[in-house]
Coordinates of C-alpha atoms and ligand atoms in Angstrom, one line a residue:
X1 CA 0.0 0.2 0.1
X2 CA 1.7 3.4 -1.1
X3 CA 1.3 6.0 1.3
X4 CA 1.8 9.7 0.0
X5 CA 3.8 12.0 2.6
X6 CA 3.4 15.4 1.6
X7 CA 6.9 17.5 2.3
X8 CA 5.4 21.9 2.5
X9 CA 8.5 24.2 1.9
X10 CA 8.8 25.0 5.6
X11 CA 8.8 21.7 6.8
X12 CA 12.4 20.5 5.2
X13 CA 13.7 18.5 8.7
X14 CA 14.2 14.7 7.9
X15 CA 12.2 14.4 11.6
X16 CA 9.1 16.1 10.4
X17 CA 6.3 14.3 11.3
X18 CA 4.6 13.4 8.0
X19 CA 8.0 11.2 7.2
X20 CA 8.0 9.5 10.7
X21 CA 7.5 5.6 10.0
X22 CA 8.5 6.2 6.6
X23 CA 8.6 2.9 4.0
X24 CA 11.2 3.6 1.6
X25 CA 10.2 0.5 -0.5
X26 CA 6.5 1.8 -0.7
X27 CA 5.4 5.2 0.6
X28 CA 6.6 8.4 -2.0
X29 CA 6.9 12.0 -0.9
X30 CA 5.3 15.0 -2.3
X31 CA 7.6 18.4 -3.0
X32 CA 5.5 20.6 -4.7
X33 CA 6.8 24.4 -6.2
X34 CA 2.8 25.9 -6.9
X35 CA 1.8 29.0 -8.6
X36 CA -0.8 30.3 -5.6
X37 CA 1.8 29.8 -3.1
X38 CA 4.1 32.0 -4.6
X39 CA 1.3 34.5 -5.3
X40 CA -1.1 34.8 -2.2
X41 CA 1.0 37.8 -1.0
X42 CA 4.1 39.1 -3.7
X43 CA 6.6 37.6 -1.4
X44 CA 10.6 38.8 -2.0
X45 CA 11.7 37.3 -4.4
X46 CA 14.6 36.3 -2.7
X47 CA 12.3 34.5 -0.1
X48 CA 11.0 32.6 -3.4
X49 CA 14.3 31.8 -4.5
X50 CA 15.3 30.5 -0.7
X51 CA 12.3 27.8 -0.4
X52 CA 12.6 26.4 -4.2
X53 CA 16.3 25.8 -3.5
X54 CA 15.8 24.6 -0.2
X55 CA 13.0 22.1 -1.3
X56 CA 15.2 20.7 -4.1
X57 CA 18.4 20.1 -1.9
X58 CA 16.0 18.3 0.4
X59 CA 14.6 16.4 -2.2
X60 CA 18.2 15.5 -3.1
X61 CA 18.9 14.8 0.3
X62 CA 15.8 12.5 0.4
X63 CA 16.8 10.9 -2.9
X64 CA 20.5 10.0 -1.8
X65 CA 18.6 8.2 0.9
X66 CA 17.1 5.9 -1.3
X67 CA 13.4 7.9 -0.6
X68 CA 11.3 8.1 -3.3
X69 CA 10.7 11.6 -4.2
X70 CA 8.1 13.1 -6.3
X71 CA 9.1 16.5 -6.9
X72 CA 7.1 18.7 -9.2
X73 CA 8.5 21.7 -10.4
X74 CA 6.5 25.1 -10.4
X75 CA 7.1 25.1 -14.6
X76 CA 6.2 22.1 -15.3
X77 CA 3.1 22.1 -17.8
X78 CA 1.1 19.7 -15.9
X79 CA 1.3 21.7 -12.4
X80 CA -1.8 22.6 -11.4
X81 CA -0.9 25.7 -9.5
X82 CA -2.3 24.5 -6.1
X83 CA -1.2 22.3 -3.0
X84 CA -4.5 20.6 -3.3
X85 CA -4.3 20.1 -7.0
X86 CA -1.0 18.6 -6.8
X87 CA -1.6 16.0 -4.0
X88 CA -4.8 15.3 -6.0
X89 CA -2.3 14.2 -8.8
X90 CA 0.5 12.6 -7.2
X91 CA -2.5 10.4 -5.6
X92 CA -3.5 9.6 -9.1
X93 CA -0.4 9.2 -10.4
X94 CA 1.1 6.4 -7.8
X95 CA -2.4 4.7 -6.7
X96 CA -1.8 5.9 -3.2
X97 CA -4.4 4.4 -0.6
X98 CA -3.5 7.6 1.9
X99 CA -2.0 10.7 2.7
X100 CA 0.0 11.8 5.1
X101 CA 0.9 15.5 6.1
X102 CA 2.2 17.8 9.1
X103 CA 0.1 20.2 10.0
X104 CA 1.1 23.8 8.3
X105 CA 1.9 27.1 9.9
X106 CA -1.3 28.9 8.2
X107 CA -4.4 29.0 9.0
X108 CA -5.3 29.2 5.3
X109 CA -3.5 26.0 4.4
X110 CA -5.0 24.2 7.0
X111 CA -8.4 25.0 6.0
X112 CA -7.8 24.0 2.9
X113 CA -6.1 20.6 3.9
X114 CA -9.4 20.0 5.8
X115 CA -11.4 19.9 2.5
X116 CA -8.6 17.5 1.0
X117 CA -10.2 14.0 2.1
X118 CA -13.4 15.2 0.7
X119 CA -12.4 16.7 -2.7
X120 CA -9.9 13.5 -3.1
X121 CA -11.3 10.7 -2.1
X122 CA -8.4 9.4 0.0
X123 CA -7.9 9.3 4.3
X124 CA -5.7 12.4 4.9
X125 CA -3.4 12.1 8.1
X126 CA -3.2 15.9 9.7
X127 CA -0.1 15.2 12.2
X128 CA 1.0 17.9 14.6
X129 CA 3.7 19.5 13.9
X130 CA 6.4 18.5 17.1
X131 CA 8.9 20.8 15.7
X132 CA 8.0 23.2 18.2
X133 CA 9.2 22.7 21.5
X134 CA 5.6 23.5 23.3
X135 CA 2.8 21.5 21.7
X136 CA -0.6 23.5 20.9
X137 CA -1.9 21.2 23.6
X138 CA 0.4 22.3 26.1
X139 CA 0.2 25.8 25.2
X140 CA -4.0 25.5 25.4
X141 CA -3.3 23.8 29.2
X142 CA -1.1 27.0 29.7
X143 CA -3.5 29.3 28.9
X144 CA -6.5 27.9 31.0
X145 CA -7.4 30.1 33.9
X146 CA -5.6 33.1 32.9
X147 CA -6.6 36.6 32.0
X148 CA -3.6 38.1 30.5
X149 CA -1.4 35.7 29.3
X150 CA 2.2 37.4 29.3
X151 CA 5.3 36.1 27.6
X152 CA 7.2 36.2 31.1
X153 CA 5.6 33.8 32.6
X154 CA 5.1 31.2 29.7
X155 CA 9.0 31.9 28.9
X156 CA 10.0 30.5 32.6
X157 CA 7.6 27.7 32.1
X158 CA 9.7 26.6 29.2
X159 CA 13.2 27.5 30.7
X160 CA 11.7 24.7 33.1
X161 CA 10.4 22.2 30.5
X162 CA 13.7 22.4 28.6
X163 CA 16.9 22.7 31.4
X164 CA 18.3 25.7 29.2
X165 CA 19.9 28.4 31.5
X166 CA 19.0 26.2 34.5
X167 CA 21.4 25.5 37.4
X168 CA 19.2 23.0 39.4
X169 CA 15.6 24.6 39.6
X170 CA 17.0 28.4 39.6
X171 CA 17.9 30.5 36.6
X172 CA 21.5 31.0 35.8
X173 CA 22.9 33.8 37.7
X174 CA 19.8 34.0 39.8
X175 CA 17.6 36.0 37.3
X176 CA 15.7 35.0 34.9
X177 CA 15.6 37.9 32.4
X178 CA 18.9 40.2 31.8
X179 CA 17.0 42.5 29.3
X180 CA 17.5 45.9 31.6
X181 CA 21.3 45.2 30.5
X182 CA 20.3 45.1 26.7
X183 CA 19.4 48.0 25.4
X184 CA 22.5 49.9 24.6
X185 CA 22.9 52.4 21.6
X186 CA 25.7 51.4 19.3
X187 CA 29.2 52.8 20.2
X188 CA 31.0 54.5 17.4
X189 CA 34.4 52.0 17.5
X190 CA 32.4 48.8 17.9
X191 CA 33.1 46.7 14.3
X192 CA 30.7 44.6 13.3
X193 CA 32.0 40.9 12.5
X194 CA 31.4 40.1 9.4
X195 CA 29.3 36.8 8.5
X196 CA 29.4 33.7 6.1
X197 CA 27.7 34.2 2.8
X198 CA 26.5 31.3 0.9
X199 CA 27.3 31.5 -3.0
X200 CA 24.6 29.9 -5.1
X201 CA 25.5 26.6 -6.3
X202 CA 24.1 24.9 -9.8
X203 CA 20.5 24.0 -8.2
X204 CA 20.4 27.5 -6.2
X205 CA 21.2 29.1 -10.1
X206 CA 18.7 27.2 -12.0
X207 CA 16.1 28.5 -9.0
X208 CA 17.3 32.1 -9.3
X209 CA 17.0 31.8 -13.3
X210 CA 13.2 30.3 -13.0
X211 CA 12.4 33.0 -10.3
X212 CA 14.1 36.0 -12.5
X213 CA 12.0 34.6 -15.7
X214 CA 8.6 33.9 -13.6
X215 CA 8.7 37.2 -11.6
X216 CA 10.2 40.1 -13.5
X217 CA 8.1 42.4 -11.5
X218 CA 8.2 40.8 -8.5
X219 CA 9.4 42.9 -4.9
X220 CA 12.8 42.7 -3.9
X221 CA 16.7 41.8 -5.6
X222 CA 17.0 38.4 -6.4
X223 CA 20.6 38.6 -6.1
X224 CA 23.2 38.7 -4.1
X225 CA 22.0 35.8 -3.2
X226 CA 23.8 34.3 0.1
X227 CA 20.8 32.5 2.4
X228 CA 21.8 28.5 3.8
X229 CA 19.6 26.2 1.8
X230 CA 20.8 23.4 3.0
X231 CA 21.2 22.1 6.4
X232 CA 25.0 22.3 6.5
X233 CA 25.0 25.5 5.6
X234 CA 22.8 26.4 8.2
X235 CA 24.5 24.6 10.5
X236 CA 27.8 26.5 9.7
X237 CA 25.6 29.6 9.9
X238 CA 24.9 29.3 13.4
X239 CA 28.4 28.1 14.3
X240 CA 29.6 31.1 12.9
X241 CA 26.8 33.6 14.7
X242 CA 27.8 31.8 18.3
X243 CA 31.8 32.3 17.7
X244 CA 31.1 35.8 16.1
X245 CA 28.0 38.1 17.0
X246 CA 26.5 36.2 19.9
X247 CA 28.6 37.7 22.1
X248 CA 27.7 41.1 21.1
X249 CA 24.0 40.3 20.8
X250 CA 22.6 41.2 24.2
X251 CA 24.3 44.6 24.5
X252 CA 23.1 45.8 21.0
X253 CA 19.9 44.0 20.5
X254 CA 17.8 47.4 20.1
X255 CA 20.4 49.2 18.2
X256 CA 20.2 50.1 14.2
X257 CA 22.8 51.5 12.4
X258 CA 22.9 52.9 8.3
X259 CA 24.4 50.4 6.6
X260 CA 24.5 47.6 8.9
X261 CA 21.3 45.3 8.8
X262 CA 22.2 42.8 10.9
X263 CA 24.7 44.3 13.8
X264 CA 24.9 41.2 15.9
X265 CA 21.7 39.4 15.1
X266 CA 21.4 36.0 14.1
X267 CA 19.6 36.0 10.9
X268 CA 18.7 32.6 11.8
X269 CA 15.1 33.0 11.7
X270 CA 14.3 31.9 7.9
X271 CA 16.4 28.7 8.1
X272 CA 14.5 27.9 11.7
X273 CA 11.3 28.0 10.2
X274 CA 11.7 26.2 6.9
X275 CA 13.4 23.1 9.4
X276 CA 17.2 23.3 8.1
X277 CA 18.1 24.1 12.0
X278 CA 15.8 23.2 15.4
X279 CA 15.6 25.6 18.1
X280 CA 16.8 23.7 20.5
X281 CA 19.8 22.7 18.8
X282 CA 20.1 26.3 18.4
X283 CA 19.5 26.9 21.8
X284 CA 21.9 24.1 23.1
X285 CA 24.7 25.9 21.0
X286 CA 24.5 29.0 22.6
X287 CA 24.3 27.7 26.3
X288 CA 27.5 25.8 25.3
X289 CA 29.2 29.3 24.4
X290 CA 28.0 30.4 28.0
X291 CA 29.4 27.4 29.9
X292 CA 32.4 27.4 28.3
X293 CA 32.9 31.4 29.2
X294 CA 32.6 32.3 25.2
X295 CA 29.2 34.6 25.4
X296 CA 28.4 36.6 28.4
X297 CA 24.8 35.6 30.7
X298 CA 23.1 38.8 29.0
X299 CA 23.4 37.7 25.5
X300 CA 22.9 34.3 26.0
X301 CA 19.6 34.5 28.0
X302 CA 18.6 37.2 25.6
X303 CA 18.6 35.2 22.7
X304 CA 17.2 31.9 24.3
X305 CA 14.4 34.0 25.4
X306 CA 13.8 35.2 21.8
X307 CA 13.2 31.4 20.9
X308 CA 12.2 29.4 23.3
X309 CA 10.2 32.2 24.5
X310 CA 8.7 34.8 22.0
X311 CA 8.9 32.0 19.2
X312 CA 7.1 29.3 21.1
X313 CA 4.6 32.1 22.8
X314 CA 3.8 33.9 19.0
X315 CA 3.3 30.2 17.7
X316 CA 0.9 29.1 20.8
X317 CA -1.1 32.4 20.6
X318 CA -1.6 32.0 16.8
X319 CA -3.4 28.8 16.8
X320 CA -4.9 29.4 20.5
X321 CA -6.6 32.9 18.8
X322 CA -7.2 31.8 15.1
X323 CA -9.0 32.2 13.1
X324 CA -10.9 35.3 14.7
X325 CA -7.5 36.7 16.0
X326 CA -7.0 38.2 12.4
X327 CA -10.2 39.8 12.0
X328 CA -9.7 42.0 15.2
X329 CA -8.9 45.7 14.6
X330 CA -9.3 47.3 18.3
X331 CA -7.8 50.5 17.2
X332 CA -10.4 50.9 13.9
X333 CA -7.5 51.5 11.8
X334 CA -8.1 51.8 8.3
X335 CA -5.6 54.0 6.3
X336 CA -4.3 51.8 3.3
X337 CA -0.8 50.9 3.1
X338 CA 1.4 54.1 1.6
X339 CA 3.3 52.8 -1.6
X340 CA 6.6 53.5 0.6
X341 CA 6.4 50.5 2.4
X342 CA 7.6 49.0 -0.9
X343 CA 9.6 51.2 -3.0
X344 CA 11.0 52.9 0.2
X345 CA 10.8 56.3 -1.0
X346 CA 10.3 58.9 1.9
X347 CA 11.8 61.6 3.1
X348 CA 11.8 59.5 6.4
X349 CA 15.3 58.6 7.0
X350 CA 14.3 55.6 9.3
X351 CA 11.8 54.2 6.9
X352 CA 13.8 55.0 3.4
X353 CA 16.7 52.9 5.3
X354 CA 14.9 50.1 7.0
X355 CA 13.1 49.4 3.6
X356 CA 15.9 49.7 1.2
X357 CA 17.7 46.8 3.1
X358 CA 14.4 44.7 3.0
X359 CA 14.6 45.5 -0.9
X360 CA 17.9 44.1 -1.2
X361 CA 17.9 41.4 0.9
X362 CA 14.4 40.0 2.5
X363 CA 15.5 40.7 6.1
X364 CA 15.1 43.9 8.9
X365 CA 16.1 43.1 12.3
X366 CA 13.0 42.9 15.2
X367 CA 13.4 46.5 16.1
X368 CA 13.2 47.9 13.0
X369 CA 10.0 45.6 12.1
X370 CA 8.9 46.8 15.0
X371 CA 9.8 50.6 15.9
X372 CA 10.3 51.6 12.3
X373 CA 8.0 50.0 10.1
X374 CA 5.8 48.8 12.9
X375 CA 5.4 51.8 14.9
X376 CA 4.7 54.4 12.1
X377 CA 1.8 51.7 10.8
X378 CA 0.8 51.7 14.3
X379 CA 0.6 55.9 14.8
X380 CA -0.3 56.4 11.3
X381 CA -3.3 54.0 11.5
X382 CA -2.7 51.8 9.1
X383 CA -5.1 49.2 8.1
X384 CA -3.9 45.8 9.7
X385 CA -5.2 43.8 7.0
X386 CA -2.5 45.6 4.9
X387 CA 0.4 46.0 6.8
X388 CA 0.1 42.2 8.1
X389 CA 0.0 41.2 4.2
X390 CA 3.2 43.6 3.6
X391 CA 4.9 41.7 6.3
X392 CA 4.2 38.7 5.0
X393 CA 5.4 39.4 1.8
X394 CA 8.7 41.2 2.3
X395 CA 10.3 39.1 4.5
X396 CA 12.1 35.3 3.8
X397 CA 11.3 34.1 7.3
X398 CA 7.4 35.1 7.3
X399 CA 4.3 32.5 7.9
X400 CA 1.5 33.7 9.4
X401 CA 2.1 31.6 12.6
X402 CA 4.9 34.3 13.4
X403 CA 4.0 37.2 11.2
X404 CA 0.8 37.7 12.6
X405 CA 0.9 37.6 16.0
X406 CA 4.1 40.2 15.6
X407 CA 2.1 42.5 13.2
X408 CA -1.3 42.3 14.3
X409 CA -0.7 41.9 18.2
X410 CA 3.0 43.4 19.0
X411 CA 3.3 46.0 16.2
X412 CA -0.6 46.9 15.7
X413 CA -2.0 46.4 19.2
X414 CA -5.1 44.7 16.9
X415 CA -5.5 42.9 19.3
X416 CA -6.3 45.2 21.9
X417 CA -3.4 43.9 24.4
X418 CA -3.5 40.2 24.3
X419 CA 0.1 40.0 22.9
X420 CA 1.6 42.7 24.3
X421 CA 0.7 44.8 27.6
X422 CA 0.6 48.3 26.2
X423 CA 1.1 49.5 22.3
X424 CA 4.7 50.0 21.3
X425 CA 4.2 53.6 20.2
X426 CA 7.1 55.7 20.5
X427 CA 8.1 59.4 19.0
X428 CA 11.5 60.2 17.1
X429 CA 13.3 60.5 20.4
X430 CA 13.4 56.7 20.4
X431 CA 14.6 56.1 17.2
X432 CA 17.1 59.0 17.3
X433 CA 18.2 57.5 20.7
X434 CA 18.8 53.8 19.1
X435 CA 20.0 54.9 15.6
X436 CA 22.3 56.9 13.3
X437 CA 19.5 57.5 11.0
X438 CA 18.7 60.7 11.9
X439 CA 21.5 62.4 11.2
X440 CA 20.4 61.5 7.5
X441 CA 16.9 62.6 7.5
X442 CA 15.6 65.8 6.2
X443 CA 13.3 66.1 9.7
X444 CA 14.5 66.8 12.9
X445 CA 13.4 64.5 15.8
X446 CA 13.9 67.4 18.2
X447 CA 12.1 69.5 16.5
X448 CA 8.1 69.3 17.8
X449 CA 6.0 71.0 15.1
X450 CA 6.4 72.5 11.6
X451 CA 7.8 71.1 8.7
X452 CA 10.8 70.2 9.9
X453 CA 9.4 68.2 12.7
X454 CA 9.8 64.4 12.8
X455 CA 6.6 63.3 11.6
X456 CA 6.5 60.2 14.4
X457 CA 6.3 63.6 16.8
X458 CA 3.3 64.6 15.9
X459 CA 1.8 61.2 15.0
X460 CA 2.5 60.1 18.5
X461 CA 0.9 62.6 20.2
X462 CA -2.5 62.6 18.2
X463 CA -2.1 58.5 18.7
X464 CA -2.0 59.2 22.4
X465 CA -5.2 61.6 22.0
X466 CA -7.3 60.0 19.6
X467 CA -6.6 56.2 22.0
X468 CA -7.4 58.4 25.1
X469 CA -10.4 56.0 26.1
X470 CA -8.7 52.9 25.4
X471 CA -5.0 53.4 26.6
X472 CA -5.6 56.5 29.8
X473 CA -6.4 53.4 32.1
X474 CA -3.3 51.3 31.5
X475 CA -0.9 52.1 34.6
X476 CA 1.9 51.2 31.7
X477 CA 0.9 54.7 29.5
X478 CA 0.4 56.6 32.9
X479 CA 3.7 59.1 31.9
X480 CA 2.8 60.1 28.3
X481 CA -0.9 60.7 29.6
X482 CA 0.5 62.9 32.5
X483 CA 3.1 64.3 29.7
X484 CA 0.3 65.2 27.6
X485 CA -1.7 66.6 30.3
X486 CA 0.7 69.1 31.0
X487 CA 0.7 70.5 27.5
X488 CA -1.2 73.9 26.7
X489 CA -4.0 74.2 24.5
X490 CA -2.0 75.9 21.8
X491 CA 0.8 72.7 21.5
X492 CA -2.0 70.7 21.5
X493 CA -3.9 71.9 18.7
X494 CA -0.2 72.5 16.7
X495 CA 0.1 68.4 17.1
X496 CA -3.4 68.2 15.6
X497 CA -3.0 69.8 12.5
X498 CA 0.4 68.7 12.1
X499 CA -0.8 65.0 12.6
X500 CA -3.9 66.1 10.3
X501 CA -1.5 67.2 7.6
X502 CA 0.6 63.9 7.6
X503 CA -2.3 61.7 7.7
X504 CA -3.9 63.4 5.1
X505 CA -1.0 63.0 2.7
X506 CA -0.6 59.7 3.2
X507 CA -4.1 58.8 2.4
X508 CA -2.9 60.7 -1.0
X509 CA 0.4 59.0 -1.5
X510 CA 0.6 56.7 -4.3
X511 CA -0.1 53.4 -3.9
X512 CA 2.0 50.5 -5.1
X513 CA 1.9 46.5 -5.2
X514 CA 4.4 44.2 -7.0
X515 CA 3.5 42.3 -9.5
X516 CA 4.2 38.3 -8.7
Ligands
FAD1 P1 18.0 37.5 16.3 O1 17.4 39.0 16.9 O2 18.9 37.3 16.2 O3 16.6 36.7 17.7 C1 17.1 35.3 17.5 C2 15.8 34.2 16.7 O4 14.8 34.5 17.8 C3 15.0 34.2 15.3 O5 16.1 33.8 14.6 C4 13.7 33.7 15.6 O6 14.0 32.7 15.3 C5 13.6 34.3 17.3 N1 12.7 35.2 17.6 C6 12.8 36.6 17.7 N2 12.0 37.7 18.4 C7 10.7 36.8 17.6 C8 9.7 37.2 17.9 N3 9.3 38.1 18.0 N4 8.8 35.9 17.5 C9 9.7 35.1 17.0 N5 10.4 34.6 16.7 C10 11.1 35.6 17.6 N6 9.5 36.5 13.1 C11 9.8 35.7 12.6 O7 10.5 34.6 12.3 N7 9.3 35.7 11.1 C12 8.2 36.3 10.9 O8 7.3 36.8 10.0 C13 8.3 37.8 11.7 N8 7.6 39.0 11.4 C14 7.7 39.9 12.5 C15 6.9 41.2 12.2 C16 7.1 42.2 13.3 C17 6.3 43.2 13.4 C18 7.8 41.9 14.3 C19 8.1 42.9 15.3 C20 8.2 41.0 14.2 C21 8.8 39.7 13.6 N9 9.3 38.7 13.7 C22 9.1 37.6 12.8 C23 10.3 38.5 14.7 C24 11.9 39.1 14.6 O9 11.7 40.2 14.4 C25 12.5 37.9 13.8 O10 12.4 37.0 14.0 C26 13.9 38.3 14.0 O11 14.2 39.7 13.1 C27 14.9 37.5 12.6 O12 15.7 38.0 13.0 P2 17.0 37.2 13.4 O13 17.2 35.5 13.0 O14 18.0 38.0 13.1 O15 16.9 37.0 14.8
DLZ2 C1 5.6 30.6 1.1 C2 6.0 29.2 -0.4 C3 6.0 29.3 -1.2 C4 6.4 31.2 -2.0 N1 6.0 28.5 -2.3 C5 5.4 27.4 -1.7 C6 5.2 26.2 -2.6 O1 6.0 26.1 -3.9 N2 5.2 25.1 -2.0 C7 5.0 24.6 -1.0 O2 5.0 24.0 -0.2 N3 5.1 25.4 0.0 C8 5.0 27.4 -0.4 N4 4.9 28.0 0.4 C9 4.6 27.4 1.9 C10 3.4 28.3 2.2 O3 2.9 29.1 1.6 C11 2.8 27.7 3.5 O4 3.4 29.2 4.1 C12 3.2 26.8 4.5 O5 3.4 25.6 3.8 C13 2.6 27.0 5.8 O6 3.0 26.6 6.6
SF4_3 FE1 12.7 59.2 11.0 FE2 12.2 61.4 12.4 FE3 15.2 60.3 12.8 FE4 14.2 61.6 10.3 S1 13.7 62.4 12.1 S2 15.3 59.6 10.5 S3 11.7 60.4 10.2 S4 13.0 59.3 13.5

């Protein structure tokens, strides 16, 4: 009896659930490049190339292991263009009696999969994705009875569960969280260590040619392309990060610098999210560096917290609150996404720089995502669905399970405070403190009103005024509301007028959408 085992583009792990119990003599593994998945948002062209190249490399590994892989290429004339269509075709081709898949990372795909049994006519088993450390059931148990889930509590639970950075029952160093040590601005003399790039091999080059031909007007530069596309490369990237950047990860985690998109960040999310790396091996490598005295605790704790804390937490929230989660809009934000999110053509240097980096590489680090593009979208009241489609498209590491809670909840507060205890709203002063962007900007973060004023300034206070009813009661917002209450009426009307002008101009700004 032939079983068809489906492996999606972000499930490229030999130990993925769908491959457990594989009978190499009888079973067929289906991996399919399909048009529908390349176009549901206009993905960055490097993201498409990364996935196709990684899928093809993974297929080569399985084939070398004696597994029968049925690999469908995007340009196969018989390709139906959808995952469901390709599963149906493969079932017929191989006379498969059943299908085994691993749960996908997006509600949209899960809903489609739930219909396959009826449309294809064979049993379809959808297995839990056990590449995560916290199962959906465990997360549901953790959530039960909690009024306000908080990442910090979840994280401690995960530290105990994994034993990472634990000395017996106590956290290493005596504290659970060293975040307070991790807010440094980057001193001028600090040199950011270089990191490996993975030059395209023949497989990647043929994918790059395919993507260039198929998506000539797609978003983002296709080359230079240097993503790790196979497990050995991802392991090399991990090793280099642990040796070279991890020691500085904590101190400069929130810093931003022109021309230095990576700083001390790992750039491992893309590899982690598609299965080339496993979360525990990444954390163990970081912990080993601490135990060997090669990286300080504030760096290693901060890094491990991102993975066993935030990463697992957002995944738990996603499945717990979907599908309703995506439809909430607590701040009633409705403005359309201005075209400069795609083109980078704006006088705001922080946004131009961040979008430029994204266009070139499919990457921006967390603070750029949260406090530059996210903060602006929050303050300007941009419509969550449009902002979320942008985040899902432009980053090489974006899948809805991780993108949505971070965007909808953390950046936009559209969930009304499930994910974040207060909006991450900030004026130009924050960006000026944490970056060198403002020095090259036509606006001035210290100017509060008039044409030279940094747009983040009036928008920040206007946001506070507009959402007073919802936010003023939040003790964590007490300080800005006290400041607002001390402002004289003339200042408040200047803010309103400036913000009104900026928002009106935004609504008239050219809109743009890449064509995939
Ligand atoms: P580092 O800063 O070096 O962190 C190490 C690892 O921790 C990352 O590789 C990642 O796996 C994990 N991590 C860190 N922060 C988070 C977080 N908040 N949520 C989940 N995992 C985290 N991450 C994605 O993987 N895909 C997305 O689509 C995505 N969208 C985001 C959208 C917004 C608005 C924001 C604010 C954050 C988003 N993040 C997303 C989280 C985070 O910004 C990225 O994981 C991180 O920037 C990836 O770069 P890195 O590997 O250099 O991370
Ligand atoms: C994002 C993406 C793209 C661009 N292409 C494919 C593809 O051709 N085949 C595939 O199996 N998956 C692709 N994906 C990932 C899916 O859109 C989706 O995000 C994940 O499968 C969710 O787990
Ligand atoms: Fe951004 Fe304002 Fe600084 Fe310009 S002045 S870079 S708009 S924060």
